[in-house]
JSON list of C-alpha atoms in Angstrom, two decimals:
[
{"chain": "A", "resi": 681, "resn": "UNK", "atom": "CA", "xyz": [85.40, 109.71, 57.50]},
{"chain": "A", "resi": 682, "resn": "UNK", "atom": "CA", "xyz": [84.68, 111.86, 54.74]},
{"chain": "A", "resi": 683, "resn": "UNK", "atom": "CA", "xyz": [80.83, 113.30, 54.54]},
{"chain": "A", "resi": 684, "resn": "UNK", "atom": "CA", "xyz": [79.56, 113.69, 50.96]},
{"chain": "A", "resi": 685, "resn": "UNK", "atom": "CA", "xyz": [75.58, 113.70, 52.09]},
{"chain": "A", "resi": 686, "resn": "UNK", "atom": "CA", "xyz": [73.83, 113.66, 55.18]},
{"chain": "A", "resi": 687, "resn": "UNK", "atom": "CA", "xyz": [70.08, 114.84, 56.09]},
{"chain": "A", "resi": 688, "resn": "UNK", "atom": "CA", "xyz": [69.37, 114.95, 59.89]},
{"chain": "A", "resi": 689, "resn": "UNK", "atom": "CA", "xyz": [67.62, 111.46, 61.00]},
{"chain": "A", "resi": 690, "resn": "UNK", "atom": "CA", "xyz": [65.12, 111.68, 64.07]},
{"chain": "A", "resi": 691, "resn": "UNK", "atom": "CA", "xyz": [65.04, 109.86, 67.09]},
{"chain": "A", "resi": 692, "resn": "UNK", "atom": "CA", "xyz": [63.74, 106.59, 66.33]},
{"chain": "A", "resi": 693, "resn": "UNK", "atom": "CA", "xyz": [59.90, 106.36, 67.41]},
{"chain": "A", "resi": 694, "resn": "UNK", "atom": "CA", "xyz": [58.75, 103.10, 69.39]},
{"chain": "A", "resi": 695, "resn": "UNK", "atom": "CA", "xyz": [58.29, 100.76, 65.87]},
{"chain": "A", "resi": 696, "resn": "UNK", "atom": "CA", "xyz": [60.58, 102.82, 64.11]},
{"chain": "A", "resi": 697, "resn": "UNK", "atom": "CA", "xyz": [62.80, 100.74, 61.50]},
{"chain": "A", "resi": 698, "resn": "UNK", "atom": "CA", "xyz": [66.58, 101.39, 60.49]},
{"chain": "A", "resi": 699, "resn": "UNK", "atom": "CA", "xyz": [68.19, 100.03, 57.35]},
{"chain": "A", "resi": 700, "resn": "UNK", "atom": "CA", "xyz": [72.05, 100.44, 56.70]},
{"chain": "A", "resi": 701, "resn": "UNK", "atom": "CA", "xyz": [73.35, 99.58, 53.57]},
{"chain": "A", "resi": 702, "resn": "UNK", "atom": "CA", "xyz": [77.12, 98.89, 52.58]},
{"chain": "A", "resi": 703, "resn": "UNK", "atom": "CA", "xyz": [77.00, 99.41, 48.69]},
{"chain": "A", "resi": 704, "resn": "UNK", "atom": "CA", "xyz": [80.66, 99.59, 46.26]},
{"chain": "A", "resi": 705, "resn": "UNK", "atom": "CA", "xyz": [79.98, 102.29, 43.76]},
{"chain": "A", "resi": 706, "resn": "UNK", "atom": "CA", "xyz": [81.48, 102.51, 40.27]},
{"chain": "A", "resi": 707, "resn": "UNK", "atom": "CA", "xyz": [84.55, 104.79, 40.73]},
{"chain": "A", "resi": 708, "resn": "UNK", "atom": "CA", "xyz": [84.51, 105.67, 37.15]},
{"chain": "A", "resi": 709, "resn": "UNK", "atom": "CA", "xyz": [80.55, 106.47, 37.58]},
{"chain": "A", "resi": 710, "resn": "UNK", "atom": "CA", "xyz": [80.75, 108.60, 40.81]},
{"chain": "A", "resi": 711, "resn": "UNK", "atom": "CA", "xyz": [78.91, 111.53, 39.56]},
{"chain": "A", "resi": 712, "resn": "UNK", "atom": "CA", "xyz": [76.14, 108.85, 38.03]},
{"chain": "A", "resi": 713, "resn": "UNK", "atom": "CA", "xyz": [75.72, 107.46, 41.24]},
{"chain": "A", "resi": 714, "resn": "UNK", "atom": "CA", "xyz": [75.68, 110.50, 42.91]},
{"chain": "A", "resi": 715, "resn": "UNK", "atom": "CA", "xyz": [72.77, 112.05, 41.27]},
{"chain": "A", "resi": 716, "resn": "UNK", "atom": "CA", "xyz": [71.39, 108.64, 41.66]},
{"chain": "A", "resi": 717, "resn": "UNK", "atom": "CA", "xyz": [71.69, 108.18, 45.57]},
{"chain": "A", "resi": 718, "resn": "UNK", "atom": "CA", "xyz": [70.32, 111.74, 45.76]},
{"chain": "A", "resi": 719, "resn": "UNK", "atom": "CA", "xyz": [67.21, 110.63, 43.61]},
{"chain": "A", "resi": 720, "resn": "UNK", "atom": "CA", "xyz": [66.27, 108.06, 45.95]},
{"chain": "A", "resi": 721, "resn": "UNK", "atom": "CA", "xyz": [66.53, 110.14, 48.57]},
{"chain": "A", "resi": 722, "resn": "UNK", "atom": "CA", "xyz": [63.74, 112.89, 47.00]},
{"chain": "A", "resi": 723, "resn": "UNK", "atom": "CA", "xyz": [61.73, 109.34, 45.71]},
{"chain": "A", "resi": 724, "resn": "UNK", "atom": "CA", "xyz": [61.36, 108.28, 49.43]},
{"chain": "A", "resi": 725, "resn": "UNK", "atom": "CA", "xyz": [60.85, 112.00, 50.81]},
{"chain": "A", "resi": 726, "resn": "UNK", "atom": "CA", "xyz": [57.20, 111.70, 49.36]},
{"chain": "A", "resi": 727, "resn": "UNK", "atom": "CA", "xyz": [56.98, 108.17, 50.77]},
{"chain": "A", "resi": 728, "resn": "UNK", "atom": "CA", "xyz": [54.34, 107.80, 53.68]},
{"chain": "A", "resi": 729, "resn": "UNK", "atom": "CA", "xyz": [55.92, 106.86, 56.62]},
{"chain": "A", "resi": 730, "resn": "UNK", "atom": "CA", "xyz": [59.77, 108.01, 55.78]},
{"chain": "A", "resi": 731, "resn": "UNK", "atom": "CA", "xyz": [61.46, 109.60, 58.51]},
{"chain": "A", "resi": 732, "resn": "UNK", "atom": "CA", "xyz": [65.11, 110.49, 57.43]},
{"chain": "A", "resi": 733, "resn": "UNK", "atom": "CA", "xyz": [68.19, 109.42, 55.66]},
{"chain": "A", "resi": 734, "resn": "UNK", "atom": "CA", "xyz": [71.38, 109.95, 55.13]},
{"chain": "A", "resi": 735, "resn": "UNK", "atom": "CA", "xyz": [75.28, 108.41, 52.92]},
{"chain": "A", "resi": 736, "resn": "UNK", "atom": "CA", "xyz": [78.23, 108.84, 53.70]},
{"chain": "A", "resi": 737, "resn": "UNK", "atom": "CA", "xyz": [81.92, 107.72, 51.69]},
{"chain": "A", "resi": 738, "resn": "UNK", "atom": "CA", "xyz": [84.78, 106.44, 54.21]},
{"chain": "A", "resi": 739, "resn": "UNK", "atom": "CA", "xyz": [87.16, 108.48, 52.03]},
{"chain": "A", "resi": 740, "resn": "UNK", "atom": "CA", "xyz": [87.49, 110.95, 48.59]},
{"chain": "A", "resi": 741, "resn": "UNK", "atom": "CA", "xyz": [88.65, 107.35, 46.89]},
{"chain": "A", "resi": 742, "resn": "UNK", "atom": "CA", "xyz": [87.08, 104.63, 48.73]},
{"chain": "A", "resi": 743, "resn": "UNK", "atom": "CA", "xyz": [84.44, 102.86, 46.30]},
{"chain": "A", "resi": 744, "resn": "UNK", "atom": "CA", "xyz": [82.59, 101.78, 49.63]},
{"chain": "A", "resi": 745, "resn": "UNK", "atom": "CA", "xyz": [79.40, 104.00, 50.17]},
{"chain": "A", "resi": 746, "resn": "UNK", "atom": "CA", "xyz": [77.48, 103.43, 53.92]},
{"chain": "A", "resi": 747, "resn": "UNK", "atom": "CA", "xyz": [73.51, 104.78, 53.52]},
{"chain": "A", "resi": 748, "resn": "UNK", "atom": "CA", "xyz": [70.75, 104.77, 56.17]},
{"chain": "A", "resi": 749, "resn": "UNK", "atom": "CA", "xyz": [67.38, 105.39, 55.80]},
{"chain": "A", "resi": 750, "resn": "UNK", "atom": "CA", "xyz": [64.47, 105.06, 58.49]},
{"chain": "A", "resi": 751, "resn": "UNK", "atom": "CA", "xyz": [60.82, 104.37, 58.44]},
{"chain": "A", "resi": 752, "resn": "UNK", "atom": "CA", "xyz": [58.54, 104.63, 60.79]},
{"chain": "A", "resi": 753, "resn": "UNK", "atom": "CA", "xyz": [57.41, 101.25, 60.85]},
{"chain": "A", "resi": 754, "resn": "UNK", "atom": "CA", "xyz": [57.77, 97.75, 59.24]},
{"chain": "A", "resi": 755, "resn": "UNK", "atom": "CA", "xyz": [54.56, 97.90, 57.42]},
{"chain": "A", "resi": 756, "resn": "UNK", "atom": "CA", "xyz": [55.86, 101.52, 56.20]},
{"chain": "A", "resi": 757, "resn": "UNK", "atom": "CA", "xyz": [59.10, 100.29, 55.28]},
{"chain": "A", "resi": 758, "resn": "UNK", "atom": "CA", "xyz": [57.67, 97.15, 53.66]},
{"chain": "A", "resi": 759, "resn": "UNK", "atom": "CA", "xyz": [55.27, 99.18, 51.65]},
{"chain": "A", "resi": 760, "resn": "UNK", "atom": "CA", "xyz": [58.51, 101.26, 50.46]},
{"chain": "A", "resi": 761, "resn": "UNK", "atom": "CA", "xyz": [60.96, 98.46, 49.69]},
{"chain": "A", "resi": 762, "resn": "UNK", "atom": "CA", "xyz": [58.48, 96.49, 47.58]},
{"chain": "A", "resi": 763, "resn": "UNK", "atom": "CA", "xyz": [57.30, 99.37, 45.78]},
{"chain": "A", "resi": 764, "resn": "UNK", "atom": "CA", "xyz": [57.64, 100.25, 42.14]},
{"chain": "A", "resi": 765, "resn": "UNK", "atom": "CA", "xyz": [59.03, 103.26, 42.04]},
{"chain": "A", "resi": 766, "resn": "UNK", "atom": "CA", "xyz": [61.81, 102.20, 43.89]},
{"chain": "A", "resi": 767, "resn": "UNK", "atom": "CA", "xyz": [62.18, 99.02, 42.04]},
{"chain": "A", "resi": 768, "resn": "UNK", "atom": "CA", "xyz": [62.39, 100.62, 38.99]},
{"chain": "A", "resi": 769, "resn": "UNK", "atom": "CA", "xyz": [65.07, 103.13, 40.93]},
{"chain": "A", "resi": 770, "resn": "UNK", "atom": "CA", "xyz": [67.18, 100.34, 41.59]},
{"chain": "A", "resi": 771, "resn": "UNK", "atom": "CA", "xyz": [67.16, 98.96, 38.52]},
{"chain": "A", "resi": 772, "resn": "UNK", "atom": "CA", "xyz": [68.45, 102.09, 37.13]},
{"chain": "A", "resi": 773, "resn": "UNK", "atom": "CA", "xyz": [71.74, 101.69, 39.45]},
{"chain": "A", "resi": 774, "resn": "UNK", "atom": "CA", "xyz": [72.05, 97.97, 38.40]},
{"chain": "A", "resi": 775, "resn": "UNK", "atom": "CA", "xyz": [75.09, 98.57, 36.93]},
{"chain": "A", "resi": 776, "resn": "UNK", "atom": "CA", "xyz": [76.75, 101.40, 39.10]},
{"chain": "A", "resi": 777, "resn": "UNK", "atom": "CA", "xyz": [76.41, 99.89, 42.66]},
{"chain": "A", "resi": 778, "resn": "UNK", "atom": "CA", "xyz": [76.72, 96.42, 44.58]},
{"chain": "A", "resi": 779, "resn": "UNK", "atom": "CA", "xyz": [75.30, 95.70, 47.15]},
{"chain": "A", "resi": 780, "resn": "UNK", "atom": "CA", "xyz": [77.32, 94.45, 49.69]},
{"chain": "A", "resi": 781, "resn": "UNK", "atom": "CA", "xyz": [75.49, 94.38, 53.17]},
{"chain": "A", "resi": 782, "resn": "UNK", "atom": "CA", "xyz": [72.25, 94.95, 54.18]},
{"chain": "A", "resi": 783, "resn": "UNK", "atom": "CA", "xyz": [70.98, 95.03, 57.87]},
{"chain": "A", "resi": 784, "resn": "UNK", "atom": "CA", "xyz": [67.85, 95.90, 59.58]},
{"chain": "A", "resi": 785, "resn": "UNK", "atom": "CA", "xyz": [67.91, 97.67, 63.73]},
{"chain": "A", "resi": 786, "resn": "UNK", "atom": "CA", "xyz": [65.12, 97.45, 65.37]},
{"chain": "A", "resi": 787, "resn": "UNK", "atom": "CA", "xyz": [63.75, 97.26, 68.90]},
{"chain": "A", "resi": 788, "resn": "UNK", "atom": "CA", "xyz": [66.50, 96.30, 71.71]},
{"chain": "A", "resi": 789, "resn": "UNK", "atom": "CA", "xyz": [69.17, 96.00, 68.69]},
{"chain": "A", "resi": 790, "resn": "UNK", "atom": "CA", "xyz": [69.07, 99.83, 68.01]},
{"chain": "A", "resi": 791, "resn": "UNK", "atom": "CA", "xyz": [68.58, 101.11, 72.24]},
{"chain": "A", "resi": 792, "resn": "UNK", "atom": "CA", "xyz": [72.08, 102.98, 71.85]},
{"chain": "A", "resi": 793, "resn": "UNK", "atom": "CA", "xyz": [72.63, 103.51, 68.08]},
{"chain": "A", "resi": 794, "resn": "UNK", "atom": "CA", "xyz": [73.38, 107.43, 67.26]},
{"chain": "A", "resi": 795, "resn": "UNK", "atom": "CA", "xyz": [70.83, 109.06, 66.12]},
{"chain": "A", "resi": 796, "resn": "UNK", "atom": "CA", "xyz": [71.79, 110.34, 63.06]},
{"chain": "A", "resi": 797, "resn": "UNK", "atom": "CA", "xyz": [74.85, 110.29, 60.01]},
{"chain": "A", "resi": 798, "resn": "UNK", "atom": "CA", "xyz": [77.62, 111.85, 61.43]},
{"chain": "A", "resi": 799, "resn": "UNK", "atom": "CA", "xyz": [78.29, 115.06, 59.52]},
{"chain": "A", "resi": 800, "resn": "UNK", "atom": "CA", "xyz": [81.99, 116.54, 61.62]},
{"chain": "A", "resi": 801, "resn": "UNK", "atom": "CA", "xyz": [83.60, 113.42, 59.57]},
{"chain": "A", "resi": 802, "resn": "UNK", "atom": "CA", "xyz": [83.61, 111.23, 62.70]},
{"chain": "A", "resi": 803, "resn": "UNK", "atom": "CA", "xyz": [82.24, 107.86, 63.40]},
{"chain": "A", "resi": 804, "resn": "UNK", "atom": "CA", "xyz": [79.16, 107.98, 65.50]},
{"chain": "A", "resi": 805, "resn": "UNK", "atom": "CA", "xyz": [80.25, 106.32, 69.36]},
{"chain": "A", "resi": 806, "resn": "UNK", "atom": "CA", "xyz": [78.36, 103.42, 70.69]},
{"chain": "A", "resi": 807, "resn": "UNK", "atom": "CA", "xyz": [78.11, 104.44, 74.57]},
{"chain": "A", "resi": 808, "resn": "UNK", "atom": "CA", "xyz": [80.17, 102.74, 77.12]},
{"chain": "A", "resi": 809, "resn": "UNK", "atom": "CA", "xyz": [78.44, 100.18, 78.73]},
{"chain": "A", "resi": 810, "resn": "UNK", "atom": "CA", "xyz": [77.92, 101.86, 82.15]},
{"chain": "A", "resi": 811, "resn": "UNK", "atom": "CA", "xyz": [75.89, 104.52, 80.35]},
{"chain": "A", "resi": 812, "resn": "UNK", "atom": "CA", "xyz": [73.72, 102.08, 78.56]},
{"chain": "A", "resi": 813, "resn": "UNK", "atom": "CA", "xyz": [73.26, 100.54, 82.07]},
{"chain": "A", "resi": 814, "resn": "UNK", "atom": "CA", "xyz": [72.40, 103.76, 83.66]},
{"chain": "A", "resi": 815, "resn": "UNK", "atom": "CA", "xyz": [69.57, 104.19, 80.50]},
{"chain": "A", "resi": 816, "resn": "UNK", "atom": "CA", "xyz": [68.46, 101.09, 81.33]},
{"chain": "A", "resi": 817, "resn": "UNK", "atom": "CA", "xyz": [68.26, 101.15, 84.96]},
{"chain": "A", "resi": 818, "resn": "UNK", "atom": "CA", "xyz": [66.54, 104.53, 84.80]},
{"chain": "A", "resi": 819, "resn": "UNK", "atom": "CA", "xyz": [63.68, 103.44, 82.49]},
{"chain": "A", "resi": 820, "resn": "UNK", "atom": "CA", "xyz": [63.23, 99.93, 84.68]},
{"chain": "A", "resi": 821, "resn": "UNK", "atom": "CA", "xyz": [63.50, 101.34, 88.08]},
{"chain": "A", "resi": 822, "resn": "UNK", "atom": "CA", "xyz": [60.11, 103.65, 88.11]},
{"chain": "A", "resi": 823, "resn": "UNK", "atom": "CA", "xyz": [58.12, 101.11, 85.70]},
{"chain": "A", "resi": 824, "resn": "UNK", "atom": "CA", "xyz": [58.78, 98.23, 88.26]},
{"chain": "A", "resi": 825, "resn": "UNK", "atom": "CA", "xyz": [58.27, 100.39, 91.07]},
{"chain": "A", "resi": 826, "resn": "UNK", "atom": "CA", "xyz": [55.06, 101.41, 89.75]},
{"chain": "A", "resi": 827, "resn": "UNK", "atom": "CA", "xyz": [54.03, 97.65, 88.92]},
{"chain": "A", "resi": 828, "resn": "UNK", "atom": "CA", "xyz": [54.83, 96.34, 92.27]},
{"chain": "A", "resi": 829, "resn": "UNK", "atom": "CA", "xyz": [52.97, 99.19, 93.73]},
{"chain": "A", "resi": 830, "resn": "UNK", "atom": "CA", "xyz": [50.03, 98.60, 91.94]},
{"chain": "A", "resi": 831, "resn": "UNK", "atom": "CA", "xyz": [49.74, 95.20, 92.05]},
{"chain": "A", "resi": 832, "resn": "UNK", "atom": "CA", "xyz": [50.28, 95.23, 96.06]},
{"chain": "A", "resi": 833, "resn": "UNK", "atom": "CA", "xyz": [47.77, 97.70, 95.90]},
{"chain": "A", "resi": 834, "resn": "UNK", "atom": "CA", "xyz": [45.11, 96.01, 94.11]},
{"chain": "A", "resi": 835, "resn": "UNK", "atom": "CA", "xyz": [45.72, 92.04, 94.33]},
{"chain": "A", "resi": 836, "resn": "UNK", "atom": "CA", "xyz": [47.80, 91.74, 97.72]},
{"chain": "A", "resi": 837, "resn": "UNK", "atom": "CA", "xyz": [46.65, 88.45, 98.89]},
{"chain": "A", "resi": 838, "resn": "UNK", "atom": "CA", "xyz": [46.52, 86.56, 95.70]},
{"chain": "A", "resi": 839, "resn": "UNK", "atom": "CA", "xyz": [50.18, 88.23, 94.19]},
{"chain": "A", "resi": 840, "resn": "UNK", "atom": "CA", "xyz": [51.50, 87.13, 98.23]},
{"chain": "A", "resi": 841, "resn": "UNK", "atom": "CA", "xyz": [50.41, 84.08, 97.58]},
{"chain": "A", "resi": 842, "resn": "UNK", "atom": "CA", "xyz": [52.27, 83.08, 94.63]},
{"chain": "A", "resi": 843, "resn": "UNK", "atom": "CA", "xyz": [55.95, 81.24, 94.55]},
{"chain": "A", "resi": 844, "resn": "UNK", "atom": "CA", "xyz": [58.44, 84.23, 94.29]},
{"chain": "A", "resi": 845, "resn": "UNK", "atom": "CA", "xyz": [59.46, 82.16, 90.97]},
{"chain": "A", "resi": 846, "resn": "UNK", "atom": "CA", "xyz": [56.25, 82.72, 89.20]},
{"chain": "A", "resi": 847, "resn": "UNK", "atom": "CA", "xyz": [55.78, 86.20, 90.54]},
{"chain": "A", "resi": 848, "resn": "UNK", "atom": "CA", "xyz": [59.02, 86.81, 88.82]},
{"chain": "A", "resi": 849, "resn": "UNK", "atom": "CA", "xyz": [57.97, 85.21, 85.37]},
{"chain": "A", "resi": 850, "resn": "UNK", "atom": "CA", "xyz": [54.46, 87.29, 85.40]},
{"chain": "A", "resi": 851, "resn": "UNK", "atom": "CA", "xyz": [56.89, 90.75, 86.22]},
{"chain": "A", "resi": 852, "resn": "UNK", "atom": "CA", "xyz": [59.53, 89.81, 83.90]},
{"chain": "A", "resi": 853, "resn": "UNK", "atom": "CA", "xyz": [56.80, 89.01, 81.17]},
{"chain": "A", "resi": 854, "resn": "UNK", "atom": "CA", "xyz": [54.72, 92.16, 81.61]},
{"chain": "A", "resi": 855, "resn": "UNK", "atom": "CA", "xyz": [57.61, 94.90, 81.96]},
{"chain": "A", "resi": 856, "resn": "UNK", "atom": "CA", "xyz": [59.98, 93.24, 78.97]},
{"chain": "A", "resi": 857, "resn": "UNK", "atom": "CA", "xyz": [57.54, 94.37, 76.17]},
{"chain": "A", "resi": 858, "resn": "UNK", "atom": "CA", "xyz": [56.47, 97.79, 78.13]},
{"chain": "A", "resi": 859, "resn": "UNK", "atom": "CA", "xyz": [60.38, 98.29, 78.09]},
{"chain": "A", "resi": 860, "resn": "UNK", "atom": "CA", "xyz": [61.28, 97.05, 74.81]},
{"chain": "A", "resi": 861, "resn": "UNK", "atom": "CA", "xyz": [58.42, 99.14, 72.90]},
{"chain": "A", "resi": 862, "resn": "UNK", "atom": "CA", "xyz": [58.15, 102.34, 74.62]},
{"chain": "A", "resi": 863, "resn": "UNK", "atom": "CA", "xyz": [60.03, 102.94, 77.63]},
{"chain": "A", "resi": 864, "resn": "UNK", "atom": "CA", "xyz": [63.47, 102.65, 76.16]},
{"chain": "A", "resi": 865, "resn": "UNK", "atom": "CA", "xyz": [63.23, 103.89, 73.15]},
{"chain": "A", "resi": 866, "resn": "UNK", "atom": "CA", "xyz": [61.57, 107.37, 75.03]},
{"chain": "A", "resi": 867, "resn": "UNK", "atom": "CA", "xyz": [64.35, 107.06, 77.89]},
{"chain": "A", "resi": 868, "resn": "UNK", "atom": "CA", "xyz": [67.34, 106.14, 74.96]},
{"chain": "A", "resi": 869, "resn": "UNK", "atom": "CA", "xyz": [65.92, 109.30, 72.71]},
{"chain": "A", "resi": 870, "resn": "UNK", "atom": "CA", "xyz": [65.87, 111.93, 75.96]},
{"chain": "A", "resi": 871, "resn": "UNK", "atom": "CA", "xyz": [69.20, 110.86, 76.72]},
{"chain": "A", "resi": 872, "resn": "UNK", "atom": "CA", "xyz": [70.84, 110.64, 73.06]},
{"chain": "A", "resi": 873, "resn": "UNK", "atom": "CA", "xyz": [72.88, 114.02, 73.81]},
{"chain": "A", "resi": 874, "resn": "UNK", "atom": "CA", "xyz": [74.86, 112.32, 76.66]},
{"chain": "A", "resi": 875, "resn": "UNK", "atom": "CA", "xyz": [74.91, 108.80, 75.56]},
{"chain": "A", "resi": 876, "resn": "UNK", "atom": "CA", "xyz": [76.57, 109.99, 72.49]},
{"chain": "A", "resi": 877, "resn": "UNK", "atom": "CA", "xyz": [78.93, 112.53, 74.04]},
{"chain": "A", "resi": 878, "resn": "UNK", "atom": "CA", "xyz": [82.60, 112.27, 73.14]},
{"chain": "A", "resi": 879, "resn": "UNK", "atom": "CA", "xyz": [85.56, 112.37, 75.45]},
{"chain": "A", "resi": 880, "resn": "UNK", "atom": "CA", "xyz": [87.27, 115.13, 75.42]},
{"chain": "A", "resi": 881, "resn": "UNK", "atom": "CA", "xyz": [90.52, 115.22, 74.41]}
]
């Protein structure tokens, strides 16, 4: 893959959002669009809540441009989309781009997504799936350790006392959102470097 722009995107915070953006550029109006993309990027720099961003073009020729940006929130990123300056932004490219897909990662969808546009003209690598289930397992083994603990510590008789299925539905639902908000996105982020190391040839 060819690199014509990338800035360096940080590891994605707890509520952090991720758009990607497939857009088909004018190939009579590259320079145009260009300067264009590039404006965007300085109009959301000053944007509150704008963490990184970053294009890249499969090939010199191909009129297919991939972009990313990332916000550090919904409410930030709403704030950004529906905003005038960038309205009036995109209505300026009206005529040199298309917009051809459009997709939001958030939450569990973006655990194992690299962290940032690949700039050695390679395609960022999804992690096999036994490192994703080593992340996982290493981010639920201490939390539920820590729950049982303290629950056995504090409510002994009355968590014994329960069916095992309903002690599993209060776990389950108390550790899914402690996972899915903070735990995995810290434990996914500290272990970025070797989730997204390549083979070696």
């Amino acid at each position: 893959m060819t690199s014509t722009h990338a800035d360096a995107l940080p590891l994605r915070g707890p509520g952090a959002v991720t758009v990607s953006i497939t857009r088909r550029v004018d190939p009579l109006r590259v320079p145009e669009a260009t300067h264009w993309v590039q404006e965007g990027v300085n109009l959301a720099n000053s944007w509150p809540g704008f963490l990184g961003s970053g294009w890249v073009r499969a090939s010199a020729e191909s009129d297919e441009w991939h972009m990313l940006y990332r916000f550090a929130d919904e409410e930030a990123l709403d704030a950004w989309e529906h905003s005038e300056p960038r309205l009036a932004w995109l209505e300026r490219g009206r005529d040199m781009v298309e917009d051809r897909h459009v997709l939001r990662r958030t939450g569990i969808e973006g655990w194992f997504d690299a962290p940032s546009v690949s700039t050695d003209l390679e395609t960022p690598v999804k992690p096999p799936r036994w490192k994703q289930a080593v992340a996982i397992w290493l981010g639920f083994f201490p939390v539920n350790l820590a729950f049982t603990a303290l629950v056995g510590l504090l409510l002994p008789q009355w968590w014994d006392s329960l069916l095992m299925p309903l002690r599993v539905f209060l776990t389950t639902a108390i550790l899914t959102p402690i996972m899915a908000y903070w735990v995995l996105p810290w434990v996914t982020g500290l272990l970025q470097p070797w989730l997204q190391r390549r083979k070696t040839p």
